[in-house]
Amino acid sequence: MATKTLFLSDSSQITTVSPIPNITGVSFFSHLHPPTRQHYSKWTVTLTSSFANPPSLSTDVITITDATTSDGLPHPDPVFVLYATLSWYFHLNTPTNPPLTLGASRNEWAVIIDRSGLFAREEALAAAEQAGLILLFESATPDGGLVPKALKRAFWQISYPFMKMPSPVVYTISPPAVRHPIRPRPARNLYRRHVPALNAILTFRLAKLEDAPLVNKWMNTPRVAAFWNEAGPVTKTAEFLRKNLEMRHSFPVIGSWEDEPFGYFEVYWVKEDILGRYCEAQEWERGLHVLVGEERFRGSQRVAGWLGGLCHYIFCDDPRTQRISLEPRVDNEKFIQYLQKEGFAKEKEITFPHKQSALMRLTREAWDGPSV
């Protein structure tokens, strides 16, 4: 048996004990409080598959049973239990079976949720469907009814356990005569996710004026200064941050690995941004500016982690956002390659007054989830 840990939040940890080397069979799940090791609940997951080395793309079945609280009562929240279970499942290695024939169609990665155990009751199944964790598909056999499945692509678009409702649609007009929805202010703490591939917690938070010395250090490194043109004294950086914090369509972000800051980012609404004057912009399209300041947090694996995390945050922040855009300088070839690996595609080049940019775009439909 092998033990794995997945952190959902500062106060929420999932520990699994699963068979090895093959994960089919029974796995035992515990939900506990990391600092105190106090147990909240436990449950059992049985994974069955028609393939010898799961996960498979579309034949796996998950059955959840014996879900109880620490005092032995039935678990009151089947949605959380399923979310935690799917977090474990979709962090497994990407299926490699069956072998693909060149040019053949390929199924989406999906797992069937058994209608016994925790989901024997229609109320539990309906709650999971309403939360977006499962979708109902017609059975391949006659009179087979509806089959509940969880899709990887859909799972990563679920904001649970963050649960943020989109803002109401009320329009305003900003200079120069841009009609757009009124944008809500960002939260202080934007995102937190355990990245098992790096065994590290990735967080994004709203930047503060107190971050000026840190951002100034990054802006004055030759590598960053060549692209951002913001080198100078700390007073210049403080003014730069102040202006960005006052913007309504954009906000500055600090990214951290294990609470150690590594980069500065800007998340913005494309329609009101200068980019919106050079291309067609959707109502809820978001854009990104990125800067990795700490040398030891550079590299392809780290980029995959934080870039996937930013896309994950944006797509979960508002379900109406269907596209993310970046406009890196055309000579930033290495970063453009990173974007393409994440699923971004080059739409065209844009001639700004200050740079020649490649317009890189990622659609929600094309996004397969963050790197795990």
CSV table of N, CA and C in Angstrom, one decimal, residues 169-313:
chain,number,residue,atom,x,y,z
A,169,VAL,N,-24.7,41.3,-14.0
A,169,VAL,CA,-24.3,42.0,-15.2
A,169,VAL,C,-25.0,43.4,-15.2
A,170,VAL,N,-24.1,44.4,-15.0
A,170,VAL,CA,-24.5,45.8,-15.0
A,170,VAL,C,-23.5,46.5,-15.8
A,171,TYR,N,-23.9,47.3,-16.9
A,171,TYR,CA,-22.9,47.9,-17.8
A,171,TYR,C,-22.6,49.3,-17.4
A,172,THR,N,-21.4,49.7,-17.8
A,172,THR,CA,-21.0,51.1,-17.6
A,172,THR,C,-20.1,51.5,-18.9
A,173,ILE,N,-19.7,52.7,-18.9
A,173,ILE,CA,-18.8,53.1,-20.0
A,173,ILE,C,-17.6,53.8,-19.5
A,174,SER,N,-16.4,53.3,-20.0
A,174,SER,CA,-15.1,53.8,-19.6
A,174,SER,C,-14.5,54.5,-20.8
A,175,PRO,N,-13.6,55.5,-20.5
A,175,PRO,CA,-12.9,56.1,-21.6
A,175,PRO,C,-12.0,55.1,-22.3
A,176,PRO,N,-11.9,55.1,-23.7
A,176,PRO,CA,-12.5,56.1,-24.6
A,176,PRO,C,-13.8,55.4,-25.2
A,177,ALA,N,-14.9,55.6,-24.5
A,177,ALA,CA,-16.2,55.1,-25.0
A,177,ALA,C,-16.3,53.6,-25.1
A,178,VAL,N,-15.8,52.9,-24.1
A,178,VAL,CA,-15.9,51.4,-24.1
A,178,VAL,C,-17.0,51.0,-23.1
A,179,ARG,N,-18.0,50.3,-23.7
A,179,ARG,CA,-19.1,49.8,-22.9
A,179,ARG,C,-18.7,48.4,-22.4
A,180,HIS,N,-18.8,48.2,-21.1
A,180,HIS,CA,-18.4,46.9,-20.6
A,180,HIS,C,-19.1,46.7,-19.2
A,181,PRO,N,-19.2,45.4,-18.7
A,181,PRO,CA,-19.7,45.1,-17.4
A,181,PRO,C,-18.9,45.8,-16.3
A,182,ILE,N,-19.6,46.2,-15.3
A,182,ILE,CA,-18.9,46.7,-14.1
A,182,ILE,C,-18.1,45.5,-13.5
A,183,ARG,N,-16.8,45.7,-13.2
A,183,ARG,CA,-16.0,44.6,-12.7
A,183,ARG,C,-15.9,44.7,-11.2
A,184,PRO,N,-16.0,43.5,-10.5
A,184,PRO,CA,-15.9,43.4,-9.1
A,184,PRO,C,-14.4,43.6,-8.7
A,185,ARG,N,-14.2,44.1,-7.5
A,185,ARG,CA,-12.9,44.2,-6.9
A,185,ARG,C,-12.4,42.8,-6.6
A,186,PRO,N,-11.1,42.6,-6.8
A,186,PRO,CA,-10.5,41.2,-6.5
A,186,PRO,C,-10.5,41.0,-5.0
A,187,ALA,N,-10.4,39.7,-4.6
A,187,ALA,CA,-10.2,39.3,-3.2
A,187,ALA,C,-8.7,39.5,-2.9
A,188,ARG,N,-8.5,39.5,-1.6
A,188,ARG,CA,-7.1,39.7,-1.1
A,188,ARG,C,-6.3,38.4,-1.4
A,189,ASN,N,-6.9,37.3,-1.1
A,189,ASN,CA,-6.2,36.0,-1.4
A,189,ASN,C,-7.0,35.4,-2.5
A,190,LEU,N,-6.3,35.2,-3.6
A,190,LEU,CA,-6.9,34.8,-4.9
A,190,LEU,C,-6.9,33.3,-5.2
A,191,TYR,N,-5.9,32.6,-4.8
A,191,TYR,CA,-5.7,31.2,-5.3
A,191,TYR,C,-4.8,30.5,-4.4
A,192,ARG,N,-5.1,29.2,-4.2
A,192,ARG,CA,-4.2,28.3,-3.4
A,192,ARG,C,-4.3,26.9,-3.9
A,193,ARG,N,-3.2,26.2,-4.3
A,193,ARG,CA,-3.4,24.9,-4.7
A,193,ARG,C,-2.1,24.1,-4.5
A,194,HIS,N,-2.2,22.9,-4.0
A,194,HIS,CA,-1.1,22.0,-3.8
A,194,HIS,C,-0.7,21.4,-5.2
A,195,VAL,N,0.5,21.5,-5.6
A,195,VAL,CA,1.0,21.0,-6.9
A,195,VAL,C,1.8,19.8,-6.6
A,196,PRO,N,1.2,18.6,-6.7
A,196,PRO,CA,1.9,17.3,-6.2
A,196,PRO,C,3.2,17.1,-7.0
A,197,ALA,N,3.3,17.5,-8.3
A,197,ALA,CA,4.5,17.2,-9.1
A,197,ALA,C,5.7,18.0,-8.5
A,198,LEU,N,5.5,19.1,-7.8
A,198,LEU,CA,6.5,19.8,-7.2
A,198,LEU,C,6.5,19.7,-5.7
A,199,ASN,N,5.4,19.0,-5.2
A,199,ASN,CA,5.2,18.9,-3.7
A,199,ASN,C,5.3,20.3,-3.1
A,200,ALA,N,4.6,21.3,-3.7
A,200,ALA,CA,4.7,22.6,-3.2
A,200,ALA,C,3.3,23.3,-3.3
A,201,ILE,N,3.1,24.2,-2.4
A,201,ILE,CA,1.8,25.0,-2.4
A,201,ILE,C,2.0,26.3,-3.2
A,202,LEU,N,1.2,26.4,-4.2
A,202,LEU,CA,1.2,27.6,-5.1
A,202,LEU,C,0.1,28.6,-4.6
A,203,THR,N,0.4,29.8,-4.4
A,203,THR,CA,-0.6,30.8,-4.0
A,203,THR,C,-0.4,32.1,-4.8
A,204,PHE,N,-1.5,32.8,-5.0
A,204,PHE,CA,-1.6,34.1,-5.6
A,204,PHE,C,-2.4,35.0,-4.7
A,205,ARG,N,-1.9,36.2,-4.5
A,205,ARG,CA,-2.6,37.2,-3.6
A,205,ARG,C,-2.5,38.6,-4.3
A,206,LEU,N,-3.4,39.4,-3.9
A,206,LEU,CA,-3.3,40.8,-4.4
A,206,LEU,C,-2.1,41.5,-3.9
A,207,ALA,N,-1.4,42.2,-4.8
A,207,ALA,CA,-0.1,42.9,-4.3
A,207,ALA,C,-0.5,44.1,-3.4
A,208,LYS,N,0.5,44.5,-2.6
A,208,LYS,CA,0.3,45.6,-1.7
A,208,LYS,C,1.4,46.7,-2.0
A,209,LEU,N,1.2,47.9,-1.5
A,209,LEU,CA,2.2,48.9,-1.6
A,209,LEU,C,3.5,48.5,-0.9
A,210,GLU,N,3.3,47.7,0.2
A,210,GLU,CA,4.5,47.2,0.9
A,210,GLU,C,5.4,46.3,0.1
A,211,ASP,N,4.8,45.8,-1.0
A,211,ASP,CA,5.6,44.9,-1.9
A,211,ASP,C,6.6,45.7,-2.8
A,212,ALA,N,6.6,47.0,-2.7
A,212,ALA,CA,7.4,47.8,-3.6
A,212,ALA,C,8.9,47.4,-3.6
A,213,PRO,N,9.6,47.2,-2.4
A,213,PRO,CA,11.0,46.9,-2.4
A,213,PRO,C,11.2,45.5,-3.2
A,214,LEU,N,10.3,44.6,-2.9
A,214,LEU,CA,10.5,43.3,-3.6
A,214,LEU,C,10.4,43.4,-5.1
A,215,VAL,N,9.3,44.0,-5.5
A,215,VAL,CA,9.1,44.2,-7.0
A,215,VAL,C,10.2,45.0,-7.6
A,216,ASN,N,10.7,46.0,-6.9
A,216,ASN,CA,11.7,46.9,-7.4
A,216,ASN,C,13.0,46.0,-7.6
A,217,LYS,N,13.3,45.1,-6.7
A,217,LYS,CA,14.4,44.2,-6.9
A,217,LYS,C,14.3,43.5,-8.2
A,218,TRP,N,13.1,42.9,-8.5
A,218,TRP,CA,12.9,42.2,-9.7
A,218,TRP,C,13.0,43.1,-10.9
A,219,MET,N,12.4,44.3,-10.8
A,219,MET,CA,12.4,45.1,-12.0
A,219,MET,C,13.8,45.6,-12.4
A,220,ASN,N,14.7,45.6,-11.5
A,220,ASN,CA,16.1,46.0,-11.7
A,220,ASN,C,17.0,44.9,-12.2
A,221,THR,N,16.5,43.7,-12.3
A,221,THR,CA,17.4,42.6,-12.9
A,221,THR,C,17.4,42.8,-14.4
A,222,PRO,N,18.5,42.7,-15.0
A,222,PRO,CA,18.6,43.0,-16.5
A,222,PRO,C,17.6,42.1,-17.3
A,223,ARG,N,17.4,40.9,-16.9
A,223,ARG,CA,16.5,40.0,-17.7
A,223,ARG,C,15.1,40.6,-17.7
A,224,VAL,N,14.6,41.1,-16.5
A,224,VAL,CA,13.3,41.6,-16.4
A,224,VAL,C,13.2,43.0,-17.0
A,225,ALA,N,14.2,43.8,-16.7
A,225,ALA,CA,14.2,45.2,-17.2
A,225,ALA,C,14.1,45.3,-18.8
A,226,ALA,N,14.7,44.3,-19.4
A,226,ALA,CA,14.7,44.3,-20.9
A,226,ALA,C,13.3,44.2,-21.5
A,227,PHE,N,12.4,43.5,-20.7
A,227,PHE,CA,11.0,43.4,-21.2
A,227,PHE,C,10.0,44.3,-20.6
A,228,TRP,N,10.3,44.7,-19.3
A,228,TRP,CA,9.3,45.6,-18.6
A,228,TRP,C,9.6,47.1,-18.6
A,229,ASN,N,10.9,47.4,-18.8
A,229,ASN,CA,11.3,48.8,-18.8
A,229,ASN,C,10.8,49.6,-17.6
A,230,GLU,N,10.9,49.0,-16.4
A,230,GLU,CA,10.5,49.6,-15.2
A,230,GLU,C,11.7,49.7,-14.2
A,231,ALA,N,12.9,49.6,-14.6
A,231,ALA,CA,14.0,49.7,-13.7
A,231,ALA,C,14.1,51.1,-13.2
A,232,GLY,N,14.6,51.2,-12.0
A,232,GLY,CA,14.8,52.5,-11.3
A,232,GLY,C,14.7,52.4,-9.8
A,233,PRO,N,14.6,53.6,-9.1
A,233,PRO,CA,14.5,53.6,-7.7
A,233,PRO,C,13.2,53.0,-7.2
A,234,VAL,N,13.2,52.7,-5.9
A,234,VAL,CA,12.0,52.0,-5.3
A,234,VAL,C,10.8,53.0,-5.3
A,235,THR,N,11.0,54.3,-5.3
A,235,THR,CA,9.9,55.2,-5.4
A,235,THR,C,9.2,55.1,-6.8
A,236,LYS,N,9.9,54.8,-7.8
A,236,LYS,CA,9.3,54.6,-9.1
A,236,LYS,C,8.4,53.3,-9.1
A,237,THR,N,8.9,52.3,-8.4
A,237,THR,CA,8.1,51.0,-8.3
A,237,THR,C,6.9,51.2,-7.4
A,238,ALA,N,7.0,52.0,-6.4
A,238,ALA,CA,5.9,52.3,-5.5
A,238,ALA,C,4.8,53.0,-6.3
A,239,GLU,N,5.1,54.0,-7.1
A,239,GLU,CA,4.2,54.7,-7.9
A,239,GLU,C,3.5,53.7,-8.9
A,240,PHE,N,4.3,52.9,-9.5
A,240,PHE,CA,3.9,51.8,-10.4
A,240,PHE,C,2.8,51.0,-9.8
A,241,LEU,N,3.1,50.5,-8.6
A,241,LEU,CA,2.1,49.6,-7.9
A,241,LEU,C,0.9,50.4,-7.5
A,242,ARG,N,1.0,51.6,-7.0
A,242,ARG,CA,-0.1,52.4,-6.6
A,242,ARG,C,-1.1,52.6,-7.8
A,243,LYS,N,-0.6,52.9,-9.0
A,243,LYS,CA,-1.4,53.1,-10.1
A,243,LYS,C,-2.1,51.8,-10.5
A,244,ASN,N,-1.4,50.7,-10.4
A,244,ASN,CA,-2.0,49.5,-10.8
A,244,ASN,C,-3.1,49.0,-9.8
A,245,LEU,N,-2.9,49.4,-8.5
A,245,LEU,CA,-3.9,49.0,-7.5
A,245,LEU,C,-5.2,49.9,-7.6
A,246,GLU,N,-5.0,51.0,-8.2
A,246,GLU,CA,-6.2,51.9,-8.4
A,246,GLU,C,-7.0,51.6,-9.7
A,247,MET,N,-6.4,50.8,-10.6
A,247,MET,CA,-7.1,50.5,-11.8
A,247,MET,C,-8.4,49.7,-11.5
A,248,ARG,N,-9.4,49.9,-12.3
A,248,ARG,CA,-10.7,49.1,-12.2
A,248,ARG,C,-10.7,47.9,-13.1
A,249,HIS,N,-9.9,47.9,-14.2
A,249,HIS,CA,-10.0,46.8,-15.1
A,249,HIS,C,-8.8,45.8,-14.9
A,250,SER,N,-7.9,46.1,-14.0
A,250,SER,CA,-6.6,45.3,-13.9
A,250,SER,C,-6.2,45.4,-12.4
A,251,PHE,N,-5.5,44.3,-12.0
A,251,PHE,CA,-4.9,44.4,-10.6
A,251,PHE,C,-3.6,43.6,-10.6
A,252,PRO,N,-2.7,44.0,-9.7
A,252,PRO,CA,-1.4,43.4,-9.6
A,252,PRO,C,-1.4,42.2,-8.6
A,253,VAL,N,-0.6,41.2,-8.9
A,253,VAL,CA,-0.7,39.9,-8.1
A,253,VAL,C,0.8,39.5,-7.8
A,254,ILE,N,0.9,39.0,-6.6
A,254,ILE,CA,2.2,38.4,-6.2
A,254,ILE,C,2.0,36.9,-6.1
A,255,GLY,N,2.8,36.1,-6.8
A,255,GLY,CA,2.8,34.6,-6.7
A,255,GLY,C,3.9,34.1,-5.8
A,256,SER,N,3.5,33.0,-5.0
A,256,SER,CA,4.5,32.5,-4.1
A,256,SER,C,4.5,30.9,-4.2
A,257,TRP,N,5.6,30.4,-4.0
A,257,TRP,CA,5.8,28.9,-3.8
A,257,TRP,C,6.1,28.7,-2.3
A,258,GLU,N,5.3,27.9,-1.6
A,258,GLU,CA,5.5,27.7,-0.2
A,258,GLU,C,5.7,29.0,0.6
A,259,ASP,N,4.9,30.0,0.3
A,259,ASP,CA,4.9,31.3,1.0
A,259,ASP,C,6.2,32.1,0.6
A,260,GLU,N,7.0,31.7,-0.3
A,260,GLU,CA,8.1,32.5,-0.8
A,260,GLU,C,7.8,33.2,-2.1
A,261,PRO,N,7.7,34.5,-2.1
A,261,PRO,CA,7.3,35.2,-3.4
A,261,PRO,C,8.3,34.9,-4.5
A,262,PHE,N,7.8,34.7,-5.7
A,262,PHE,CA,8.7,34.4,-6.8
A,262,PHE,C,8.4,35.3,-8.0
A,263,GLY,N,7.2,35.9,-8.1
A,263,GLY,CA,6.9,36.6,-9.3
A,263,GLY,C,5.8,37.6,-9.2
A,264,TYR,N,5.7,38.5,-10.1
A,264,TYR,CA,4.7,39.6,-10.2
A,264,TYR,C,3.9,39.4,-11.4
A,265,PHE,N,2.5,39.5,-11.3
A,265,PHE,CA,1.6,39.3,-12.4
A,265,PHE,C,0.6,40.4,-12.4
A,266,GLU,N,0.0,40.6,-13.6
A,266,GLU,CA,-1.2,41.5,-13.7
A,266,GLU,C,-2.3,40.7,-14.4
A,267,VAL,N,-3.5,40.7,-13.8
A,267,VAL,CA,-4.7,40.1,-14.4
A,267,VAL,C,-5.6,41.2,-14.8
A,268,TYR,N,-6.1,41.2,-16.0
A,268,TYR,CA,-6.9,42.4,-16.5
A,268,TYR,C,-8.0,41.9,-17.4
A,269,TRP,N,-9.0,42.8,-17.5
A,269,TRP,CA,-10.1,42.6,-18.5
A,269,TRP,C,-9.7,43.2,-19.8
A,270,VAL,N,-9.7,42.3,-20.8
A,270,VAL,CA,-9.2,42.7,-22.1
A,270,VAL,C,-10.0,43.9,-22.8
A,271,LYS,N,-11.3,43.8,-22.6
A,271,LYS,CA,-12.1,44.8,-23.3
A,271,LYS,C,-11.8,46.2,-23.0
A,272,GLU,N,-11.4,46.5,-21.7
A,272,GLU,CA,-11.1,47.9,-21.3
A,272,GLU,C,-9.6,48.2,-21.4
A,273,ASP,N,-8.8,47.2,-21.7
A,273,ASP,CA,-7.4,47.4,-21.8
A,273,ASP,C,-7.0,47.9,-23.2
A,274,ILE,N,-5.7,48.4,-23.3
A,274,ILE,CA,-5.3,48.8,-24.6
A,274,ILE,C,-5.3,47.7,-25.6
A,275,LEU,N,-5.1,46.4,-25.1
A,275,LEU,CA,-5.2,45.3,-26.1
A,275,LEU,C,-6.6,45.2,-26.8
A,276,GLY,N,-7.6,45.7,-26.0
A,276,GLY,CA,-9.0,45.6,-26.6
A,276,GLY,C,-9.1,46.5,-27.8
A,277,ARG,N,-8.2,47.5,-28.0
A,277,ARG,CA,-8.3,48.4,-29.2
A,277,ARG,C,-7.7,47.8,-30.4
A,278,TYR,N,-6.9,46.7,-30.2
A,278,TYR,CA,-6.2,46.1,-31.3
A,278,TYR,C,-6.8,44.8,-31.8
A,279,CYS,N,-7.8,44.3,-31.1
A,279,CYS,CA,-8.4,43.0,-31.4
A,279,CYS,C,-9.8,42.9,-30.9
A,280,GLU,N,-10.5,41.9,-31.4
A,280,GLU,CA,-11.9,41.7,-30.9
A,280,GLU,C,-11.8,41.1,-29.5
A,281,ALA,N,-12.5,41.7,-28.6
A,281,ALA,CA,-12.5,41.3,-27.2
A,281,ALA,C,-13.8,40.8,-26.7
A,282,GLN,N,-13.9,39.7,-26.0
A,282,GLN,CA,-15.2,39.2,-25.5
A,282,GLN,C,-15.5,40.0,-24.2
A,283,GLU,N,-16.7,39.9,-23.7
A,283,GLU,CA,-17.2,40.7,-22.5
A,283,GLU,C,-16.4,40.3,-21.3
A,284,TRP,N,-16.1,39.0,-21.1
A,284,TRP,CA,-15.4,38.5,-19.9
A,284,TRP,C,-14.1,37.9,-20.2
A,285,GLU,N,-13.4,38.4,-21.3
A,285,GLU,CA,-12.1,37.9,-21.6
A,285,GLU,C,-11.1,38.5,-20.7
A,286,ARG,N,-10.2,37.6,-20.2
A,286,ARG,CA,-9.1,38.1,-19.3
A,286,ARG,C,-7.8,38.1,-20.0
A,287,GLY,N,-6.9,38.9,-19.5
A,287,GLY,CA,-5.5,39.0,-20.0
A,287,GLY,C,-4.5,38.9,-18.9
A,288,LEU,N,-3.3,38.6,-19.2
A,288,LEU,CA,-2.2,38.4,-18.2
A,288,LEU,C,-0.9,39.1,-18.7
A,289,HIS,N,-0.2,39.7,-17.7
A,289,HIS,CA,1.2,40.1,-17.8
A,289,HIS,C,1.9,39.3,-16.8
A,290,VAL,N,3.1,38.8,-17.1
A,290,VAL,CA,3.8,37.9,-16.2
A,290,VAL,C,5.3,38.3,-16.0
A,291,LEU,N,5.8,38.0,-14.8
A,291,LEU,CA,7.2,38.3,-14.5
A,291,LEU,C,7.6,37.4,-13.4
A,292,VAL,N,8.6,36.6,-13.7
A,292,VAL,CA,9.2,35.7,-12.6
A,292,VAL,C,10.5,36.4,-12.2
A,293,GLY,N,10.6,36.8,-11.0
A,293,GLY,CA,11.7,37.5,-10.5
A,293,GLY,C,12.8,36.7,-9.8
A,294,GLU,N,12.5,35.6,-9.2
A,294,GLU,CA,13.4,34.8,-8.5
A,294,GLU,C,14.0,33.7,-9.4
A,295,GLU,N,15.3,33.7,-9.6
A,295,GLU,CA,16.0,32.8,-10.5
A,295,GLU,C,15.7,31.4,-10.2
A,296,ARG,N,15.7,31.0,-8.9
A,296,ARG,CA,15.6,29.6,-8.6
A,296,ARG,C,14.2,29.1,-8.8
A,297,PHE,N,13.3,29.9,-9.1
A,297,PHE,CA,11.9,29.5,-9.5
A,297,PHE,C,11.6,29.5,-11.0
A,298,ARG,N,12.7,29.6,-11.8
A,298,ARG,CA,12.5,29.6,-13.2
A,298,ARG,C,12.6,28.1,-13.7
A,299,GLY,N,12.3,27.9,-14.9
A,299,GLY,CA,12.4,26.5,-15.5
A,299,GLY,C,11.0,26.0,-15.9
A,300,SER,N,11.0,25.1,-16.8
A,300,SER,CA,9.8,24.6,-17.5
A,300,SER,C,8.8,24.1,-16.5
A,301,GLN,N,9.2,23.3,-15.5
A,301,GLN,CA,8.3,22.7,-14.6
A,301,GLN,C,7.6,23.7,-13.7
A,302,ARG,N,8.4,24.7,-13.3
A,302,ARG,CA,7.8,25.8,-12.5
A,302,ARG,C,6.8,26.6,-13.4
A,303,VAL,N,7.2,26.9,-14.6
A,303,VAL,CA,6.3,27.7,-15.5
A,303,VAL,C,5.0,27.0,-15.7
A,304,ALA,N,5.1,25.7,-15.9
A,304,ALA,CA,3.9,24.9,-16.1
A,304,ALA,C,3.0,25.0,-14.9
A,305,GLY,N,3.6,25.0,-13.7
A,305,GLY,CA,2.9,25.1,-12.4
A,305,GLY,C,2.1,26.4,-12.3
A,306,TRP,N,2.9,27.5,-12.4
A,306,TRP,CA,2.2,28.8,-12.1
A,306,TRP,C,1.4,29.3,-13.3
A,307,LEU,N,1.8,29.0,-14.5
A,307,LEU,CA,0.9,29.4,-15.6
A,307,LEU,C,-0.4,28.6,-15.6
A,308,GLY,N,-0.3,27.3,-15.4
A,308,GLY,CA,-1.6,26.6,-15.2
A,308,GLY,C,-2.4,27.0,-14.1
A,309,GLY,N,-1.7,27.4,-13.0
A,309,GLY,CA,-2.5,28.0,-11.8
A,309,GLY,C,-3.2,29.3,-12.1
A,310,LEU,N,-2.5,30.2,-12.9
A,310,LEU,CA,-3.2,31.4,-13.2
A,310,LEU,C,-4.4,31.2,-14.1
A,311,CYS,N,-4.2,30.3,-15.1
A,311,CYS,CA,-5.4,29.9,-16.0
A,311,CYS,C,-6.5,29.3,-15.2
A,312,HIS,N,-6.1,28.4,-14.2
A,312,HIS,CA,-7.1,27.8,-13.4
A,312,HIS,C,-7.9,28.8,-12.6
A,313,TYR,N,-7.2,29.8,-12.0
A,313,TYR,CA,-7.8,30.8,-11.2
A,313,TYR,C,-8.8,31.6,-12.1
